[in-house]
Structures are given as structure tokens and as C-alpha cells.
Amino acid sequence: MRFKGTTIVLTGASSGIGEQAAKQLAARGARLCLIARRETELARVRRDIKANGGQAWIYPTDLTDDTSIDATLARLLKEHGRLDALVNNAAHSIRRSILDTLDRPHDYERTMRLNYFGALRLTMGLIPRFLEQGNGHVVNVSTLSAQVPIPLFSAYLASKAALDSYSRSLNAELGHRGITASVVYFPMVRTPMSNRTRLYRHMKMMDVDAAAGWIVKALRDRPARVGSPLGTFGSLLMAAVPGPAVKYSQPIFRRMDKKLRDKLSKGK
Ligand SMILES: NC(=O)c1ccc[n+]([C@@H]2O[C@H](COP(=O)([O-])OP(=O)(O)OC[C@H]3O[C@@H](n4cnc5c(N)ncnc54)[C@H](OP(=O)(O)O)[C@@H]3O)[C@@H](O)[C@H]2O)c1
């Protein structure tokens, strides 16, 4: 995709990776439709984009609320003649063990609500426009942990796996009609989301600008997958030998957690 003059709908645009991706895309000439709940933060991102000569519109939306999503869809379709791409980037992550979640089924419901059903409803609303145009691309943001499962994220990872599966179906069913999907599998990225977990304070992470670059790449080249060599290797292992791949990788994650806990307690 060449970006000049294209219109891109991007969720989770009020902070972190989404905000940086919006700015990088606007700097390349794309027109951005920015979605998130916090209107003041969206307005701040729009101001920054405009100050750098870009174009952006804001759509304050709660992606867990069907009425709010439908109202935004109606505005998007009315206000823009052409919509070239959708980036489903907004998400909520929960770090909690399966045992600590036994009395919390709502953890699974709320991650699915935002990370899967919210993204899905927006995508379904835009597909008719993509079909009319004979062209449209959907970028679904996922995580390296959906390729190499780590402990303590069962609710979050299940919601990302659903998104992954829908992306494959989109490519399979509508690829020949010009509608394609990419899944972006980020490793840990330094953002407000990862900063919420104190344990990760001393962890090496990808920089948010580099992460935003992966979204730009997904939109530009439209590959089925954007990710790291580790993720690709992990996916291969999971496909070939899922039992041993999970069994032998988990002690590594436990050691990693212990190291981070030690660093945190020394840093106090
Ligand atoms: N950071 C990481 O280490 C990491 C690693 C792998 C994958 N990812 C993925 O990368 C994506 C971006 O994450 P990030 O780290 O940039 O997180 P972030 O800074 O916390 O941003 C999350 C965005 O989602 C929006 N959002 C949350 N709830 C919403 C709702 N109900 N309706 C509409 N928007 C909502 C937030 O805006 P409002 O609060 O204004 O609504 C915010 O703009 C996510 O899909 C995440 O799963 C992140």
C-alpha cells in the first residue's frame, strides 16, 4: 500500500503503539481515523499529527459497547468516501494465573469483549465498504505469546488466538476479492500497558517507535504475519511438537520471572 491519500482506521490510538503508529502513518501521508475511549488523549494525538502537516479525525468510542461501535461505524462510513484499512490495535491484557482466575469468569469475558468481539464488530462493519472498493486490509495486533505460550495470560492469549483465527479465515474467504489481513505478533513493548506490571520494570523491551514500524510494514506489504524470528521458530515447534515445546519452555519462563523478581527487590 502507498500511504499518500489513503484513509486508515486505527483503534487504541490514544496511547502506546497505536499513538506512535498513527503518527508514523500520518507522516507518510495517510489520513487517520483515530479510535479510543479518551477524547482528550485522542484530541492530543490529532493536534500533534496536524502540527506536523498530517490529517486526522477522532472517534471517541468504547469498543466494549456495541451501540458505541455502531455509532462510530455509521460516522466513518458517512464521513469518508473511501476507507482503505483497519488496524485493530486496542486491547486489554490481564496477567493472572489460571488458579487465581477460577472464580473470575469475567476476566475471560472482558478480554474477549474488547480484544476479539470489539475488533470483530468493527471489521464486520467495514467489510461491505472494502468489498465495494474491491480492496481493504485489516491489521490485527497480537502478541509473541500467542506463538510461544507463556504462563499467566490465559484470558488475554485466548482472545488474541480468536483474532488470529478470524484473520486466517478472512484471507482464505475474501483474499481473492481484495480483502486481506495481517497479524502482528509483538514481543514486549515499553508502553503504558507493559508498565502496569511492576515486575516488568527491568525487562528489556522493544521500543514503541520500532513497534509502530511493524504496523506500518503490515499495512504497506500486507503479509499474513509480521513478527520476530523467535515467534516463527516457536510457531514451528508448536505445530510440530506442541507437548514438549510447552513442557520444556515453561521452566525458562519461571526462571525469567524469578530473575525479574530478584532485580526488582534489589532495585527497591
Ligand atoms: N505493550 C506490550 O508489551 C505488548 C506486547 C504484545 C502485544 N501488545 C498489543 O499491542 C496493542 C497495543 O498495546 P499498547 O501496549 O500500546 O497498550 P496501551 O498503551 O495500553 O494502549 C491500549 C489502547 O487501547 C485503548 N482501549 C482500551 N480499552 C478500550 C476500549 N474499551 N475501547 C476503545 N479503546 C480502548 C486505549 O485507549 P483508551 O484508554 O483511551 O480507551 C489505548 O489507546 C494491544 O493489542 C496489545 O495487546 C502489546
Short mmCIF file of C-alpha atoms and ligand atoms in Angstrom, two decimals:
data_model
loop_
_atom_site.label_atom_id
_atom_site.label_comp_id
_atom_site.label_asym_id
_atom_site.label_seq_id
_atom_site.Cartn_x
_atom_site.Cartn_y
_atom_site.Cartn_z
CA MET A 1 0.00 0.00 0.00
CA ARG A 2 1.20 3.50 -0.78
CA PHE A 3 0.06 5.70 2.06
CA LYS A 4 -0.47 9.09 0.44
CA GLY A 5 -4.20 9.87 0.41
CA THR A 6 -5.28 6.53 1.93
CA THR A 7 -7.66 6.52 4.89
CA ILE A 8 -6.79 4.23 7.79
CA VAL A 9 -8.98 3.47 10.80
CA LEU A 10 -6.83 2.75 13.86
CA THR A 11 -8.04 1.66 17.30
CA GLY A 12 -6.17 2.20 20.55
CA ALA A 13 -4.81 5.43 19.07
CA SER A 14 -4.76 7.37 22.35
CA SER A 15 -1.54 5.83 23.71
CA GLY A 16 1.34 3.41 23.26
CA ILE A 17 1.84 1.59 19.97
CA GLY A 18 -1.38 2.90 18.43
CA GLU A 19 -0.46 6.53 19.04
CA GLN A 20 3.01 6.09 17.51
CA ALA A 21 1.64 4.12 14.55
CA ALA A 22 -0.91 6.90 13.89
CA LYS A 23 1.88 9.48 13.86
CA GLN A 24 4.14 7.41 11.59
CA LEU A 25 1.31 6.73 9.14
CA ALA A 26 0.20 10.37 9.08
CA ALA A 27 3.80 11.43 8.41
CA ARG A 28 3.70 9.14 5.33
CA GLY A 29 0.60 10.92 4.02
CA ALA A 30 -2.19 8.66 5.30
CA ARG A 31 -5.43 10.18 6.65
CA LEU A 32 -6.06 8.74 10.12
CA CYS A 33 -9.37 7.93 11.83
CA LEU A 34 -8.38 7.61 15.49
CA ILE A 35 -10.44 5.45 17.86
CA ALA A 36 -10.20 5.03 21.66
CA ARG A 37 -12.32 6.00 24.68
CA ARG A 38 -10.42 9.06 25.96
CA GLU A 39 -11.41 12.03 23.83
CA THR A 40 -8.82 14.40 25.34
CA GLU A 41 -5.99 11.99 24.53
CA LEU A 42 -7.31 11.43 21.00
CA ALA A 43 -7.51 15.22 20.55
CA ARG A 44 -3.89 15.50 21.72
CA VAL A 45 -2.76 12.91 19.13
CA ARG A 46 -4.78 14.66 16.41
CA ARG A 47 -3.17 18.01 17.40
CA ASP A 48 0.33 16.51 17.14
CA ILE A 49 -0.49 14.98 13.74
CA LYS A 50 -1.89 18.26 12.41
CA ALA A 51 1.08 20.22 13.79
CA ASN A 52 3.27 18.01 11.59
CA GLY A 53 1.14 18.64 8.49
CA GLY A 54 -0.91 15.43 8.72
CA GLN A 55 -4.65 14.77 8.67
CA ALA A 56 -6.64 13.03 11.42
CA TRP A 57 -10.19 12.69 12.71
CA ILE A 58 -11.18 11.42 16.13
CA TYR A 59 -13.93 8.97 17.05
CA PRO A 60 -14.22 8.53 20.83
CA THR A 61 -15.61 5.01 21.15
CA ASP A 62 -15.93 2.31 23.77
CA LEU A 63 -15.12 -0.87 21.88
CA THR A 64 -16.82 -2.97 24.56
CA ASP A 65 -20.14 -1.26 23.79
CA ASP A 66 -21.98 -2.35 20.63
CA THR A 67 -24.03 0.88 20.45
CA SER A 68 -20.87 2.97 20.64
CA ILE A 69 -19.18 0.88 17.92
CA ASP A 70 -22.21 1.08 15.62
CA ALA A 71 -22.41 4.87 16.03
CA THR A 72 -18.73 5.17 15.10
CA LEU A 73 -19.16 2.86 12.11
CA ALA A 74 -22.07 4.98 10.86
CA ARG A 75 -19.95 8.15 11.14
CA LEU A 76 -16.91 6.57 9.49
CA LEU A 77 -18.94 5.32 6.52
CA LYS A 78 -20.71 8.66 6.12
CA GLU A 79 -17.71 10.94 6.58
CA HIS A 80 -15.18 9.10 4.41
CA GLY A 81 -15.77 8.14 0.78
CA ARG A 82 -13.01 5.57 0.89
CA LEU A 83 -11.67 3.52 3.79
CA ASP A 84 -8.54 1.61 2.89
CA ALA A 85 -7.55 -0.21 6.05
CA LEU A 86 -8.43 -1.01 9.63
CA VAL A 87 -5.91 -1.60 12.41
CA ASN A 88 -7.40 -3.47 15.39
CA ASN A 89 -4.85 -2.44 17.99
CA ALA A 90 -6.91 -1.58 21.12
CA ALA A 91 -6.71 -4.29 23.76
CA HIS A 92 -6.71 -5.08 27.42
CA SER A 93 -4.21 -7.50 28.94
CA ILE A 94 -4.62 -9.46 32.19
CA ARG A 95 -1.71 -11.16 33.94
CA ARG A 96 -3.29 -13.68 36.31
CA SER A 97 -2.80 -17.41 36.83
CA ILE A 98 -5.46 -19.95 35.90
CA LEU A 99 -5.78 -20.87 39.58
CA ASP A 100 -6.33 -17.25 40.61
CA THR A 101 -8.97 -16.93 37.89
CA LEU A 102 -11.16 -19.87 38.91
CA ASP A 103 -13.76 -17.52 40.44
CA ARG A 104 -13.28 -14.81 37.80
CA PRO A 105 -15.00 -15.92 34.57
CA HIS A 106 -15.45 -12.22 33.80
CA ASP A 107 -11.68 -11.98 33.14
CA TYR A 108 -12.24 -14.19 30.10
CA GLU A 109 -15.42 -12.35 29.12
CA ARG A 110 -13.92 -8.85 29.25
CA THR A 111 -10.77 -9.71 27.30
CA MET A 112 -12.92 -11.37 24.62
CA ARG A 113 -15.33 -8.41 24.69
CA LEU A 114 -12.67 -5.85 23.77
CA ASN A 115 -9.83 -7.79 22.14
CA TYR A 116 -12.00 -10.04 19.98
CA PHE A 117 -15.68 -9.01 19.75
CA GLY A 118 -14.92 -5.26 19.58
CA ALA A 119 -12.37 -5.77 16.81
CA LEU A 120 -14.66 -8.21 15.05
CA ARG A 121 -17.70 -5.87 15.08
CA LEU A 122 -15.64 -3.02 13.63
CA THR A 123 -14.20 -5.30 10.95
CA MET A 124 -17.65 -6.66 10.03
CA GLY A 125 -18.95 -3.11 9.70
CA LEU A 126 -16.20 -2.14 7.26
CA ILE A 127 -16.17 -5.27 5.10
CA PRO A 128 -19.09 -4.13 2.87
CA ARG A 129 -17.17 -0.90 2.08
CA PHE A 130 -13.99 -2.89 1.37
CA LEU A 131 -15.97 -5.15 -0.97
CA GLU A 132 -17.48 -2.16 -2.82
CA GLN A 133 -13.95 -0.80 -3.29
CA GLY A 134 -12.59 -4.23 -4.24
CA ASN A 135 -9.84 -3.52 -1.73
CA GLY A 136 -9.26 -3.37 2.02
CA HIS A 137 -6.71 -4.52 4.53
CA VAL A 138 -7.16 -5.46 8.20
CA VAL A 139 -4.24 -5.50 10.62
CA ASN A 140 -4.91 -7.41 13.82
CA VAL A 141 -2.46 -6.78 16.64
CA SER A 142 -1.42 -9.85 18.60
CA THR A 143 1.47 -10.95 20.75
CA LEU A 144 4.53 -13.19 20.52
CA SER A 145 2.96 -15.13 23.40
CA ALA A 146 0.21 -16.27 21.04
CA GLN A 147 3.01 -18.05 19.13
CA VAL A 148 5.06 -19.22 22.13
CA PRO A 149 2.65 -19.53 25.07
CA ILE A 150 3.82 -18.00 28.34
CA PRO A 151 2.17 -18.70 31.70
CA LEU A 152 -0.26 -16.32 33.49
CA PHE A 153 -2.04 -14.83 30.47
CA SER A 154 -4.74 -17.41 29.68
CA ALA A 155 -7.59 -14.88 29.22
CA TYR A 156 -5.57 -12.44 27.12
CA LEU A 157 -4.00 -15.13 24.93
CA ALA A 158 -7.31 -16.84 24.20
CA SER A 159 -8.73 -13.54 22.92
CA LYS A 160 -5.70 -13.00 20.68
CA ALA A 161 -5.94 -16.57 19.38
CA ALA A 162 -9.55 -15.88 18.32
CA LEU A 163 -8.40 -12.81 16.40
CA ASP A 164 -5.67 -14.87 14.77
CA SER A 165 -8.16 -17.47 13.61
CA TYR A 166 -10.53 -14.84 12.18
CA SER A 167 -7.61 -13.28 10.27
CA ARG A 168 -6.84 -16.61 8.62
CA SER A 169 -10.49 -17.03 7.65
CA LEU A 170 -10.57 -13.52 6.16
CA ASN A 171 -7.56 -14.27 3.97
CA ALA A 172 -9.00 -17.63 2.96
CA GLU A 173 -12.52 -16.41 2.15
CA LEU A 174 -12.07 -12.87 0.88
CA GLY A 175 -8.44 -12.66 -0.24
CA HIS A 176 -9.47 -13.23 -3.86
CA ARG A 177 -11.87 -10.25 -3.57
CA GLY A 178 -9.13 -7.86 -2.46
CA ILE A 179 -9.65 -8.11 1.29
CA THR A 180 -6.62 -9.26 3.24
CA ALA A 181 -5.47 -9.50 6.85
CA SER A 182 -2.13 -9.33 8.66
CA VAL A 183 -1.46 -10.40 12.22
CA VAL A 184 1.33 -8.56 14.04
CA TYR A 185 2.95 -10.54 16.87
CA PHE A 186 4.70 -8.06 19.14
CA PRO A 187 7.23 -9.07 21.77
CA MET A 188 7.12 -7.00 24.97
CA VAL A 189 6.98 -3.30 24.10
CA ARG A 190 7.57 -0.43 26.54
CA THR A 191 4.10 1.21 26.75
CA PRO A 192 1.52 2.09 29.43
CA MET A 193 0.20 -1.49 29.08
CA SER A 194 3.51 -3.21 29.92
CA ASN A 195 4.35 -0.54 32.53
CA ARG A 196 1.31 -1.60 34.55
CA THR A 197 3.15 -4.81 35.58
CA ARG A 198 5.76 -3.78 38.17
CA LEU A 199 7.71 -6.99 37.64
CA TYR A 200 8.49 -5.95 34.06
CA ARG A 201 10.20 -2.71 35.12
CA HIS A 202 13.68 -4.16 34.48
CA MET A 203 12.80 -6.28 31.46
CA LYS A 204 14.37 -5.49 28.09
CA MET A 205 11.59 -4.45 25.72
CA MET A 206 11.04 -3.29 22.18
CA ASP A 207 10.87 0.46 21.75
CA VAL A 208 7.41 1.85 20.89
CA ASP A 209 8.65 3.54 17.67
CA ALA A 210 10.05 0.27 16.35
CA ALA A 211 6.77 -1.47 17.26
CA ALA A 212 4.76 1.16 15.37
CA GLY A 213 7.06 0.46 12.41
CA TRP A 214 5.77 -3.13 12.36
CA ILE A 215 2.21 -1.83 11.88
CA VAL A 216 3.41 0.40 9.05
CA LYS A 217 5.08 -2.64 7.47
CA ALA A 218 1.89 -4.74 7.83
CA LEU A 219 -0.13 -2.06 6.03
CA ARG A 220 2.49 -1.44 3.35
CA ASP A 221 3.34 -5.04 2.42
CA ARG A 222 0.17 -6.85 3.55
CA PRO A 223 1.91 -10.04 4.71
CA ALA A 224 -0.16 -12.61 6.61
CA ARG A 225 2.25 -12.25 9.53
CA VAL A 226 4.67 -9.68 10.94
CA GLY A 227 6.74 -10.91 13.84
CA SER A 228 10.11 -11.95 15.20
CA PRO A 229 12.30 -14.93 14.21
CA LEU A 230 11.69 -16.28 17.75
CA GLY A 231 7.95 -16.22 17.12
CA THR A 232 8.31 -18.04 13.81
CA PHE A 233 10.57 -20.65 15.42
CA GLY A 234 8.11 -21.01 18.33
CA SER A 235 5.18 -21.47 15.91
CA LEU A 236 7.09 -24.19 14.08
CA LEU A 237 7.84 -26.00 17.34
CA MET A 238 4.22 -25.64 18.49
CA ALA A 239 3.00 -27.10 15.19
CA ALA A 240 5.47 -29.99 15.18
CA VAL A 241 5.86 -30.92 18.86
CA PRO A 242 3.34 -28.97 20.99
CA GLY A 243 3.68 -31.17 24.09
CA PRO A 244 7.46 -30.94 24.54
CA ALA A 245 7.50 -27.33 23.28
CA VAL A 246 5.26 -26.23 26.16
CA LYS A 247 6.73 -28.61 28.74
CA TYR A 248 10.37 -27.61 28.20
CA SER A 249 9.80 -23.88 27.70
CA GLN A 250 7.88 -23.28 30.96
CA PRO A 251 10.89 -23.65 33.33
CA ILE A 252 12.62 -20.97 31.24
CA PHE A 253 9.73 -18.55 31.88
CA ARG A 254 9.72 -19.39 35.60
CA ARG A 255 13.48 -18.66 35.78
CA MET A 256 12.93 -15.42 33.89
CA ASP A 257 10.21 -14.35 36.37
CA LYS A 258 12.48 -15.18 39.30
CA LYS A 259 15.33 -13.11 37.80
CA LEU A 260 12.96 -10.15 37.34
CA ARG A 261 11.66 -10.51 40.90
CA ASP A 262 15.26 -10.52 42.22
CA LYS A 263 16.14 -7.44 40.19
CA LEU A 264 13.02 -5.67 41.42
CA SER A 265 13.75 -6.41 45.07
CA LYS A 266 17.40 -5.24 44.66
CA GLY A 267 16.21 -2.06 42.94
CA LYS A 268 13.95 -1.13 45.90
N1 LIG B 1 2.93 -3.46 25.24
C1 LIG B 1 3.27 -4.71 25.02
O1 LIG B 1 4.24 -5.24 25.62
C2 LIG B 1 2.51 -5.54 24.01
C3 LIG B 1 3.03 -6.79 23.67
C4 LIG B 1 2.36 -7.56 22.75
C5 LIG B 1 1.20 -7.08 22.15
N2 LIG B 1 0.72 -5.86 22.50
C6 LIG B 1 -0.51 -5.40 21.87
O2 LIG B 1 -0.31 -4.12 21.30
C7 LIG B 1 -1.55 -3.41 21.28
C8 LIG B 1 -1.36 -2.01 21.83
O3 LIG B 1 -0.96 -2.11 23.19
P1 LIG B 1 -0.16 -0.96 23.96
O4 LIG B 1 0.93 -1.65 24.68
O5 LIG B 1 0.14 0.17 23.06
O6 LIG B 1 -1.26 -0.58 25.06
P2 LIG B 1 -1.78 0.79 25.67
O7 LIG B 1 -0.75 1.86 25.60
O8 LIG B 1 -2.36 0.43 26.99
O9 LIG B 1 -2.96 1.17 24.66
C9 LIG B 1 -4.16 0.49 24.64
C10 LIG B 1 -5.12 1.31 23.79
O10 LIG B 1 -6.39 0.64 23.77
C11 LIG B 1 -7.41 1.60 24.03
N3 LIG B 1 -8.55 0.97 24.68
C12 LIG B 1 -8.54 0.25 25.84
N4 LIG B 1 -9.80 -0.11 26.15
C13 LIG B 1 -10.60 0.37 25.16
C14 LIG B 1 -12.00 0.34 24.93
N5 LIG B 1 -12.84 -0.29 25.76
N6 LIG B 1 -12.48 0.94 23.82
C15 LIG B 1 -11.65 1.59 22.98
N7 LIG B 1 -10.32 1.65 23.14
C16 LIG B 1 -9.81 1.06 24.22
C17 LIG B 1 -6.73 2.62 24.96
O11 LIG B 1 -7.37 3.87 24.88
P3 LIG B 1 -8.45 4.46 25.92
O12 LIG B 1 -7.98 4.10 27.30
O13 LIG B 1 -8.40 5.92 25.63
O14 LIG B 1 -9.74 3.84 25.54
C18 LIG B 1 -5.36 2.70 24.34
O15 LIG B 1 -5.35 3.63 23.28
C19 LIG B 1 -2.55 -4.28 22.05
O16 LIG B 1 -3.32 -5.01 21.14
C20 LIG B 1 -1.67 -5.23 22.83
O17 LIG B 1 -2.32 -6.45 23.12
C21 LIG B 1 1.35 -5.07 23.40
#
